[in-house]
Coordinates of C-alpha atoms and ligand atoms in Angstrom, one line a residue:
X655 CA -20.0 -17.5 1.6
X656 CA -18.2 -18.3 4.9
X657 CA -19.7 -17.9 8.0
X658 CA -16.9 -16.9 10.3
X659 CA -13.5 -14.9 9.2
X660 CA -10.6 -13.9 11.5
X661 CA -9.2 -10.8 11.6
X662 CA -5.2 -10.9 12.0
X663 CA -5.0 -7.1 11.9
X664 CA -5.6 -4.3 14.2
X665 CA -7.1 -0.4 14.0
X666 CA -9.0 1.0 10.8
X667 CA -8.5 -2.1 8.5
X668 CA -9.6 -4.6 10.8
X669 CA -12.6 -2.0 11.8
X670 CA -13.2 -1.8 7.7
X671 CA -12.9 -5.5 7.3
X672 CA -15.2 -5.9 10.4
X673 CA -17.7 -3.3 8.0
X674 CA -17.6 -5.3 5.1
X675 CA -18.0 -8.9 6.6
X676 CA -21.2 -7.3 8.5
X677 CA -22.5 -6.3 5.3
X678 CA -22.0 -9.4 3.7
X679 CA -23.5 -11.3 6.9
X680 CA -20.5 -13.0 7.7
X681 CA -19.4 -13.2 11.3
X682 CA -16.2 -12.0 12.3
X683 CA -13.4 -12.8 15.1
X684 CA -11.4 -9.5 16.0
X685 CA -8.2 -10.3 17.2
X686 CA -6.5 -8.2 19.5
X687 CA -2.8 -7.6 21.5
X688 CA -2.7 -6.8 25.5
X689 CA -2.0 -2.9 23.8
X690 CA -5.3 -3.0 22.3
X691 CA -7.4 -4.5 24.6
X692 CA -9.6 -1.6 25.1
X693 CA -9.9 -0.6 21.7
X694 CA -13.3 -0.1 20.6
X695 CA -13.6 -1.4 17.2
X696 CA -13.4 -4.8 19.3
X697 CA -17.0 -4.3 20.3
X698 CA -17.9 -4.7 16.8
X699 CA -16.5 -8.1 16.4
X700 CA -18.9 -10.8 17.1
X701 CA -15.7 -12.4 19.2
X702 CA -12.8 -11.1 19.8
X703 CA -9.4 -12.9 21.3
X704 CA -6.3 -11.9 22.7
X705 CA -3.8 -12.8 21.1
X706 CA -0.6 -11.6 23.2
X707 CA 1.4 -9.1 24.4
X708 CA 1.9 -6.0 22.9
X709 CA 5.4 -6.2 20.9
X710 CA 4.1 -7.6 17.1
X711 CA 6.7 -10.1 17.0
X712 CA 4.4 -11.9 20.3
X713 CA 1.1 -11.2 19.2
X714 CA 0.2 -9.8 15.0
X715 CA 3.2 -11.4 13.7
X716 CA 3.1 -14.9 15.2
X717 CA 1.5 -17.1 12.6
X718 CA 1.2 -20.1 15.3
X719 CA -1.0 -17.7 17.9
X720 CA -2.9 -16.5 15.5
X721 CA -3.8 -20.4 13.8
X722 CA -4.3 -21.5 17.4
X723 CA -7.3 -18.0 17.4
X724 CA -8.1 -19.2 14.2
X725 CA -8.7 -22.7 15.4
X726 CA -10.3 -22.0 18.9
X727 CA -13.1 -19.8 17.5
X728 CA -13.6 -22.2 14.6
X729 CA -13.9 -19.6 11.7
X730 CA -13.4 -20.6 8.0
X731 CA -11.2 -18.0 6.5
X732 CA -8.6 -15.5 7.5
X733 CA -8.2 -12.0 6.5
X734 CA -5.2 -10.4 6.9
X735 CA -5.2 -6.8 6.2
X736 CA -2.1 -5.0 5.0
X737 CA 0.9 -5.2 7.0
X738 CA 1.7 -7.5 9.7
X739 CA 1.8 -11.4 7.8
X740 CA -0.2 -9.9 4.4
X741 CA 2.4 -10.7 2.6
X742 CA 3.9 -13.5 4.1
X743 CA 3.5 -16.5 2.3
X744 CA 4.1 -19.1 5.6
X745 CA 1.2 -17.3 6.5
X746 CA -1.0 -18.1 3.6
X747 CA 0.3 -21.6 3.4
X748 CA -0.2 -22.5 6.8
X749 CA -4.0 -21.3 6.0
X750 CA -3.7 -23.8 3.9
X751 CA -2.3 -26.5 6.4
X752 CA -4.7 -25.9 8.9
X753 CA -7.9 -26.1 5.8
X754 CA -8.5 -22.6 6.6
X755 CA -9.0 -19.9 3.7
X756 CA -6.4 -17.2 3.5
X757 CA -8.3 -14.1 2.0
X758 CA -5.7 -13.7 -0.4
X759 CA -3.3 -15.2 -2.7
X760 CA -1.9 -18.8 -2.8
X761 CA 1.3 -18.7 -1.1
X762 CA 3.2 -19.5 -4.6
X763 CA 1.4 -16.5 -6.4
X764 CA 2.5 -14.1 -3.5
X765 CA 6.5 -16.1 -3.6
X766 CA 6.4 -15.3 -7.3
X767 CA 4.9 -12.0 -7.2
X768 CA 7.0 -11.3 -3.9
X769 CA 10.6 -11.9 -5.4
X770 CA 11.3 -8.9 -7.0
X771 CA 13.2 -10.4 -9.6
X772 CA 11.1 -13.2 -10.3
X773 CA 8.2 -10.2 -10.3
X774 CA 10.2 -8.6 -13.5
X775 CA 10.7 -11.4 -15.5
X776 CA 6.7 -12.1 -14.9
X777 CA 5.8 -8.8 -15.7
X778 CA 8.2 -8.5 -18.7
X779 CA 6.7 -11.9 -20.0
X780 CA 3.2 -9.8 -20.1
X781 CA 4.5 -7.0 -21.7
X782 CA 4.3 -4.9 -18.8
X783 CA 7.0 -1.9 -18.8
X784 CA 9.8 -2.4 -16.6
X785 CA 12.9 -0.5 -15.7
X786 CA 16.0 -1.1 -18.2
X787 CA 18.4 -3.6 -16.3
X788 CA 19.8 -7.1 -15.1
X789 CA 17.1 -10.0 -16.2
X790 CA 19.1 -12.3 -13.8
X791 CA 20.4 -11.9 -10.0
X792 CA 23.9 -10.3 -10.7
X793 CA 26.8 -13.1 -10.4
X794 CA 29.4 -11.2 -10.9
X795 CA 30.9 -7.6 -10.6
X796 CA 31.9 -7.0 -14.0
X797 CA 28.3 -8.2 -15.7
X798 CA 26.7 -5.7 -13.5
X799 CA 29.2 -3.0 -14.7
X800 CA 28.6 -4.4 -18.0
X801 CA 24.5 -3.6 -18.0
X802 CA 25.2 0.0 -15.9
X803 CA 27.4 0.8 -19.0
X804 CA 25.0 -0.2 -21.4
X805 CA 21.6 1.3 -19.2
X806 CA 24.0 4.5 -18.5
X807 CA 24.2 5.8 -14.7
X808 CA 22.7 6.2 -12.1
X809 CA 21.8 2.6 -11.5
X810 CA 20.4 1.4 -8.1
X811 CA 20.8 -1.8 -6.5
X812 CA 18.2 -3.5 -5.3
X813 CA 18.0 -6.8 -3.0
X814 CA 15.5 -9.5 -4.7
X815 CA 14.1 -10.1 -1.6
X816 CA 14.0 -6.8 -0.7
X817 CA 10.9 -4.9 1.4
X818 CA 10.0 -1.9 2.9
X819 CA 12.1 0.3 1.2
X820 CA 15.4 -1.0 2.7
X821 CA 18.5 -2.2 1.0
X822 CA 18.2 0.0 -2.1
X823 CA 21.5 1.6 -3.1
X824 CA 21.8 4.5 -6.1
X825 CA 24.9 4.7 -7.7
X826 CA 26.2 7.7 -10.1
X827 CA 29.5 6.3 -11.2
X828 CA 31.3 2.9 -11.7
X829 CA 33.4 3.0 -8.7
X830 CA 30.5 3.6 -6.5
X831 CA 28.7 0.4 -8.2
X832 CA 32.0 -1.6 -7.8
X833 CA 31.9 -1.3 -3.9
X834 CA 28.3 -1.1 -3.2
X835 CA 27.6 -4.4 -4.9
X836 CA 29.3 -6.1 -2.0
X837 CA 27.7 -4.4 0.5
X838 CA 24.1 -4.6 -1.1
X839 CA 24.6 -8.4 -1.0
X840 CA 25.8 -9.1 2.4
X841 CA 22.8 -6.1 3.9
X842 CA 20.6 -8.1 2.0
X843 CA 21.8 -11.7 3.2
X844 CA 21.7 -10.4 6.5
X845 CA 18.1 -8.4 6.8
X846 CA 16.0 -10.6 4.7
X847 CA 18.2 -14.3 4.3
X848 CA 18.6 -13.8 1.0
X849 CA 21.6 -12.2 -0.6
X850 CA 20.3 -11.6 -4.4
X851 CA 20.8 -8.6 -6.1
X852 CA 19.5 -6.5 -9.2
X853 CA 20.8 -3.6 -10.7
X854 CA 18.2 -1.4 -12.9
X855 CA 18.4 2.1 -14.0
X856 CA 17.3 5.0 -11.6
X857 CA 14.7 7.3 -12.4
X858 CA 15.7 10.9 -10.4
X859 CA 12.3 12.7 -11.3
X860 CA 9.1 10.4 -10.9
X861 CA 5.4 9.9 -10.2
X862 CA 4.3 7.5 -8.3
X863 CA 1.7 5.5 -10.2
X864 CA -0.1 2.4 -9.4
X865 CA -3.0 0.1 -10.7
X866 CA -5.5 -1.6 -8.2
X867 CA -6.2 -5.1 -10.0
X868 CA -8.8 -7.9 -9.0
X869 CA -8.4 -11.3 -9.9
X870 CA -10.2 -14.5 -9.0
X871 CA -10.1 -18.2 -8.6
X872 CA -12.0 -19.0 -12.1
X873 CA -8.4 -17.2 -14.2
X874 CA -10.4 -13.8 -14.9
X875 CA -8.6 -10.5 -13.7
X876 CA -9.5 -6.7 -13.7
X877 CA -8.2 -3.7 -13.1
X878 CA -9.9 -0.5 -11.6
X879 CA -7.5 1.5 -13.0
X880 CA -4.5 3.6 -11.0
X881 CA -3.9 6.0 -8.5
X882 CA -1.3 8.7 -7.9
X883 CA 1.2 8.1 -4.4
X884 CA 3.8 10.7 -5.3
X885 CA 3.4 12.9 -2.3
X886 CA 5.6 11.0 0.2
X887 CA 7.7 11.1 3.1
X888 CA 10.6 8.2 3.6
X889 CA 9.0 6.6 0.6
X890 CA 5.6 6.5 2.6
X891 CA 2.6 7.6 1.3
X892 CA 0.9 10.7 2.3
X893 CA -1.5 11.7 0.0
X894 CA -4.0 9.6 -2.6
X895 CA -5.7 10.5 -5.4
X896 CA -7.7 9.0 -8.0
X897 CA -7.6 9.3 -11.2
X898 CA -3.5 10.7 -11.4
X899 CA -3.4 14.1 -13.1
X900 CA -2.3 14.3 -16.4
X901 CA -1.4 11.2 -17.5
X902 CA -1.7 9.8 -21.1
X903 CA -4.8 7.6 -20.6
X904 CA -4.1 5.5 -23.7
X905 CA -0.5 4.5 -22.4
X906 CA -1.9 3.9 -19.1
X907 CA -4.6 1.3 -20.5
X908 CA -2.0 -0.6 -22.4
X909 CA -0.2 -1.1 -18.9
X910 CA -3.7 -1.8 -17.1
X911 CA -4.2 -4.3 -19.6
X912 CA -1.1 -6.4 -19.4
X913 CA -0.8 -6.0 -16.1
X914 CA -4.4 -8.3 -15.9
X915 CA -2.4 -9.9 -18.1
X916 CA 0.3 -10.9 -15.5
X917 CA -2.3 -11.2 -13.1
X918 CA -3.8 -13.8 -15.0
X919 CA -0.5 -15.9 -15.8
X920 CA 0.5 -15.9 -12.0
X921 CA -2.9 -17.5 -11.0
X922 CA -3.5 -14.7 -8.4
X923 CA -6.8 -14.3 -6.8
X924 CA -7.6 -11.2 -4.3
X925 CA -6.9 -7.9 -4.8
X926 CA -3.5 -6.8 -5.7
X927 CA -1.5 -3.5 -6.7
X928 CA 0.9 -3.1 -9.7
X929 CA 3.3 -0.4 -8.5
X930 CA 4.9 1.9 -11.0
X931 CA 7.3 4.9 -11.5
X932 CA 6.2 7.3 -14.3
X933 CA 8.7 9.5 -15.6
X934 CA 8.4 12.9 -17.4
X935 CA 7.5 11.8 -20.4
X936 CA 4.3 9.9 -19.2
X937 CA 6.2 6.2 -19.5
X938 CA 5.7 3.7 -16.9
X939 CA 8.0 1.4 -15.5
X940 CA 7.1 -1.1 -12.5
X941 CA 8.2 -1.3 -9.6
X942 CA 6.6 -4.0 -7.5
X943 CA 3.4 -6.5 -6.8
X944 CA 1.8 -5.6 -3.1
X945 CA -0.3 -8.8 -2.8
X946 CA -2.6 -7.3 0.0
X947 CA -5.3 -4.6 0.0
X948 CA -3.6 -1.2 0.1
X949 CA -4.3 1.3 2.7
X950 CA -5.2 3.9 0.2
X951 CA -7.6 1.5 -1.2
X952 CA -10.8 3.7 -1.0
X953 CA -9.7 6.4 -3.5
X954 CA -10.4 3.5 -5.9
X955 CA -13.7 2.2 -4.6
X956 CA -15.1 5.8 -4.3
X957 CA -14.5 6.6 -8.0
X958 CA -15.5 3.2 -9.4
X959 CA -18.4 1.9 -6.9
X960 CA -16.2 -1.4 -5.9
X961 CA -16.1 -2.3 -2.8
X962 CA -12.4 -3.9 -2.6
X963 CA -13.1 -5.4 1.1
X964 CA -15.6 -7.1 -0.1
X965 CA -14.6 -8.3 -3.2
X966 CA -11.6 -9.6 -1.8
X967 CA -13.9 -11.8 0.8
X968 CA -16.4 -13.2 -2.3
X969 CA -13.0 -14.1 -4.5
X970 CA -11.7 -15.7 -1.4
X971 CA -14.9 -17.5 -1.3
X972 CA -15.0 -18.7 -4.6
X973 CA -17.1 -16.5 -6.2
X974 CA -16.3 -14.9 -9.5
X975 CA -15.2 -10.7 -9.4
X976 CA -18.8 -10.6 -11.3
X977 CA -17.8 -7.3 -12.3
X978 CA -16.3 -7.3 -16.5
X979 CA -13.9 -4.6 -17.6
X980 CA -16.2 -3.3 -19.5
X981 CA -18.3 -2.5 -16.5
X982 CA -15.9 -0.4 -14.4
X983 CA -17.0 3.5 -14.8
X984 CA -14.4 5.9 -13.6
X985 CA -16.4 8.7 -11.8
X986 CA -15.7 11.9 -10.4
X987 CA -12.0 12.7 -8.4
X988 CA -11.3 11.3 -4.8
X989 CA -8.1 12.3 -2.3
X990 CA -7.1 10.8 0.4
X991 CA -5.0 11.9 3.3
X992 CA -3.7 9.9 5.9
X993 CA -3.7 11.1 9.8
X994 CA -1.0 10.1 11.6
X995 CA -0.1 11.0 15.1
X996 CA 3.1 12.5 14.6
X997 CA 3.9 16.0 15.2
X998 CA 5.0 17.7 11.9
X999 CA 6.5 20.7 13.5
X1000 CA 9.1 17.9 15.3
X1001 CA 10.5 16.3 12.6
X1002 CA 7.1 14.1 12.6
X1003 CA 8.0 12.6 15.9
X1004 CA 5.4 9.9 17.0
X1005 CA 2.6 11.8 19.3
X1006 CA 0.6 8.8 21.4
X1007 CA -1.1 9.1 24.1
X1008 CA -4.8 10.0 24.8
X1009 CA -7.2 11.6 22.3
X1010 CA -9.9 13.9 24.3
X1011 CA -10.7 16.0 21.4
X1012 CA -12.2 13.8 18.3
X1013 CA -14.3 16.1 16.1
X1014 CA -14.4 14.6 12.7
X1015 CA -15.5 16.3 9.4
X1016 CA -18.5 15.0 7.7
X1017 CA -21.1 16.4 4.7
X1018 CA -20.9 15.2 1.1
X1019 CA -18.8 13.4 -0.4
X1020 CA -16.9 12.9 2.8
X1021 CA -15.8 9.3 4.1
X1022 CA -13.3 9.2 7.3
X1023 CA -12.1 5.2 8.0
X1024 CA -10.8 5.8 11.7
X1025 CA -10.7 3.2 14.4
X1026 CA -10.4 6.6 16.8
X1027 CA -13.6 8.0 19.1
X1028 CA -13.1 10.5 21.6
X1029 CA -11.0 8.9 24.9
X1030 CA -9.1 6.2 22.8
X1031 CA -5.6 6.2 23.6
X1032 CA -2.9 5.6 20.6
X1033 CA -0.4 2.9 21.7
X1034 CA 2.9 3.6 21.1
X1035 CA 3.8 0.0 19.9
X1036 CA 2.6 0.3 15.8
X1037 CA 2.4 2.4 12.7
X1038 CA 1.4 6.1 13.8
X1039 CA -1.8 6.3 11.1
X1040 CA -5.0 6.8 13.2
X1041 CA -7.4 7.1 10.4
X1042 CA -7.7 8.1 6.4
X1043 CA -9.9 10.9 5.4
X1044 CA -11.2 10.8 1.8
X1045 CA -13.1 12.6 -0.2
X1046 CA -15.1 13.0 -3.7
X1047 CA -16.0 14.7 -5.8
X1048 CA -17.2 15.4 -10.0
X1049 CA -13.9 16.9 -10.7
X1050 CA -10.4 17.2 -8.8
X1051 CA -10.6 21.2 -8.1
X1052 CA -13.9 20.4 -6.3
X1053 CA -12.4 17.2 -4.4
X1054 CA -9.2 19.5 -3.3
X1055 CA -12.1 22.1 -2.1
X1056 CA -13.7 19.5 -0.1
X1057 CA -10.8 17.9 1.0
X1058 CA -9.8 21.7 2.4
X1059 CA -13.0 22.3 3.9
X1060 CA -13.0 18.5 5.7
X1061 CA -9.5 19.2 7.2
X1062 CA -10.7 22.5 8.4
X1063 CA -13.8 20.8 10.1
X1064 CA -11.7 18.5 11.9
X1065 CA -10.5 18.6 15.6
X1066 CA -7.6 16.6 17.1
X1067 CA -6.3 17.1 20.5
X1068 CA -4.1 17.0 22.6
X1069 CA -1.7 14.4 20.7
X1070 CA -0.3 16.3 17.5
X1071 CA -1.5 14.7 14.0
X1072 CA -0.4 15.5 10.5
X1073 CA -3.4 17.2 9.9
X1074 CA -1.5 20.6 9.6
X1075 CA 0.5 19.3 7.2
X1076 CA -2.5 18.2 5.2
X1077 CA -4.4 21.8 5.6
X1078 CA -0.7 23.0 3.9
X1079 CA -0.7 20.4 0.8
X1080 CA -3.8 20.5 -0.2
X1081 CA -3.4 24.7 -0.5
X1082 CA 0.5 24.0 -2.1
X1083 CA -0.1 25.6 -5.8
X1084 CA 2.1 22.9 -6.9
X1085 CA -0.1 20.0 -5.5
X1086 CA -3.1 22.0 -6.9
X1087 CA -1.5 22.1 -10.4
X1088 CA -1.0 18.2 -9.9
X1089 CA 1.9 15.9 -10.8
X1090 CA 4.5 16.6 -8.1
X1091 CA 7.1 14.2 -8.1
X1092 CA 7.8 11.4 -5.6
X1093 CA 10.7 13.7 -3.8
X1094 CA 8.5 16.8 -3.6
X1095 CA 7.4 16.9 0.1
X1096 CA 11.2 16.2 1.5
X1097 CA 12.3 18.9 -0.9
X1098 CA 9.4 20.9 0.8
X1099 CA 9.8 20.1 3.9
X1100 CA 13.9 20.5 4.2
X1101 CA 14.6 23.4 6.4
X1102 CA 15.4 26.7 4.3
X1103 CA 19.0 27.9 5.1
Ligands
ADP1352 P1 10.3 -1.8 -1.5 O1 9.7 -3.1 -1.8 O2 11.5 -1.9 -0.6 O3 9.3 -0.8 -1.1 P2 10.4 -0.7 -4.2 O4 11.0 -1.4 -5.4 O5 8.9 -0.6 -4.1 O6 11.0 -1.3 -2.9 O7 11.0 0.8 -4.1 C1 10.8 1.6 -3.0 C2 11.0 3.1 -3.5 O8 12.3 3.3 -3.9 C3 10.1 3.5 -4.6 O9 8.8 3.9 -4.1 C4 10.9 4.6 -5.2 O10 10.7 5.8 -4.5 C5 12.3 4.2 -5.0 N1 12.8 3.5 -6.2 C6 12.8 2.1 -6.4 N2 13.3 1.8 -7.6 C7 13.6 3.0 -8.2 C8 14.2 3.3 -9.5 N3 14.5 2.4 -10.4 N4 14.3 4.6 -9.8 C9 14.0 5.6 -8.9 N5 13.5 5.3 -7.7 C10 13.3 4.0 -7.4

């Protein structure tokens, strides 16, 4: 095991790596920007070490600052969270340059898994279900035109290196598809250096599905089965649960199992999620690799018993996931709702500032992963999320109860949080029925004329 990891993250995942290294008896190295200099989690570290100013760009994104941390406190691996250089693979190889361990994939499995066309024809080799569309970048206008024809409209574009939702363009007709095709190529060139582009067919009604998968450094891979995203804002997540209402079980384990499969045949170690859309009929179709831990990651480790954190810190190490297929148990129902400072009544516009008032739920089956305590002051330089509150429970009703009940318990003030929003969901009679689709809350939230 090592005996000293960085943290290149900030706020509740570097407090939950922090967690999991302590319980494994690994020290740990916190870093921190000028913005979070007073955060408290920081006291937790063994160390901690600024590591800049507070824009990202000057402090969590700068790979040579963050080596230089790595170097000065002499620690033997680097976690980096989700976010921020996760999925960067400069990052993980100069890890590797410097002979320090990237808690995560090799920097060729994340490329491979990274590229989203490269990702496809993977995936497609392992039998994994993927959308209907081009095998290739598209070269020319009239191929694409060609496969939308033959895949029927609406098609979306997509930018191979494409990220973050961005550079995604849905197209209903041939004309539309024509023009776009252009402009999807030179955004693309221009945001991410890279001007391949994809076309595969669009899916108007659809469940977000994913699988958490674990693999390791000896070729073996799990899965710990999938969890449902669909309740989303701007194609962020909002609410998790695990296991997804009513899905066909047997379909789902023939993807679980060749997405191992594809795990396996890109030599990835560390945890990793297989994103899919699932349409009405209970088919899947992927959309992308995340090589990182996910921030809805507990759902999974309260209804199988794995701890991801950890796991991801003993494959890292060289250890085996010790845990066979066979093995994972699926127990119980958990949700979990992410609190961001943002004030849904204003068109979820960013609250920081100072929290006096910090009363947080607690009882059974309750878990909150917060980096807040009472007087901690949000900065206004990152994502808004201030902590995930999750709960389990033997069956969904009873986690939806509890989840109600923990949302009711807890206190926020002054800044506004999305906890009102939560307290509505969780009693929406469509949520409760389960299986909205992934344009549900915006249809929900657009102002009634
Ligand atoms: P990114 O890497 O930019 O997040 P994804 O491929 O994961 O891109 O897609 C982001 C979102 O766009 C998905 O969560 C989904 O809402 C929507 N989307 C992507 N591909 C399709 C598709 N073929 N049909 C319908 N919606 C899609």
């Amino acid at each position: 095991m090592f005996k000293r990891v960085l943290i290149a993250n900030r706020g509740e995942i570097a407090l939950r790596i922090i967690r999991a290294c302590q319980e494994l008896g690994v020290e740990t190295v916190c870093v921190y920007s000028t913005a979070d200099k007073d955060a408290p989690y920081l006291k937790l570290a063994d160390r901690a070490i600024c590591i800049g100013p507070g824009p990202a760009k000057e402090s969590y994104l700068n790979i040579a600052r963050l080596i230089a941390a790595a170097e000065v406190t002499d620690v033997d691996a680097i976690h980096p969270g989700y976010g921020f250089l996760s999925e960067r693979p400069d990052f993980s190889a100069a890890c590797r340059d410097c002979k320090i361990e990237f808690i995560g994939p090799t920097p060729e499995a994340m490329q491979m898994l990274g590229d989203k066309v490269e990702c496809k024809k993977t995936a497609r080799a392992a039998g994994v279900p993927v959308f209907p569309g081009s095998e290739d970048a598209i070269e020319d206008e009239e191929e694409a035109v060609r496969i939308a024809r033959d895949i029927g409209y609406p098609v979306i574009i997509k930018a191979s290196a494409g990220g973050g939702g961005r550079g995604m363009k849905v197209c209903h007709n041939e004309a539309t598809l024509r023009n776009q095709l252009r402009v999807a190529s030179q955004e693309a060139q221009a945001a991410f250096g890279n001007g391949a582009v994809f076309i595969e067919k669009y899916l108007e009604h659809a469940r977000h599905v994913e699988i958490q998968m674990l693999g390791d450094k000896h070729g073996d891979a799990i899965y710990l089965w999938e969890r449902d995203c669909s309740m989303q804002r701007r194609h962020q997540k909002v609410i998790e649960e695990a296991p997804g209402p009513h899905i066909d079980r047997d379909k789902l384990r023939k993807v679980c199992e060749s997405a191992a499969k594809m795990i396996r045949a890109a030599k990835y170690h560390g945890a990793a999620t297989c994103e899919f859309l699932m349409d009405g009929r209970g088919d899947f179709y992927m959309l992308e690799v995340n090589t990182r831990v996910q921030v809805e990651h507990p759902v999974t480790e309260l209804i199988t018993g794995i701890d991801i954190v950890k796991a991801s810190i003993r494959i890292a190490a060289g250890e085996r996931i010790g845990v066979k297929q066979s093995d994972v148990q699926v127990r119980g129902h958990a949700i979990e709702c992410r609190i961001n400072a943002e004030d849904p009544d204003k068109g979820f516009r960013p609250s920081a500032g100072k929290i006096e008032t910090w009363q947080v739920p607690g009882g059974p089956g309750v878990r909150l992963d917060s980096h807040v305590v009472p007087g901690y002051v949000v900065p206004p330089n990152y994502d808004s999320m201030i902590g995930k509150l999750i709960v389990h429970a033997d069956t969904r009703d009873e986690a939806l109860d509890r989840m109600a009940r923990a949302l009711r318990e807890f206190k926020v003030g002054p800044i506004h949080t999305t906890i009102s929003l939560h307290q509505r969901l969780i009693e929406n009679t469509d949520f409760r029925r389960g299986g909205v689709d992934i344009h549900y809350l915006e249809r929900l939230l657009k102002p009634q004329k």
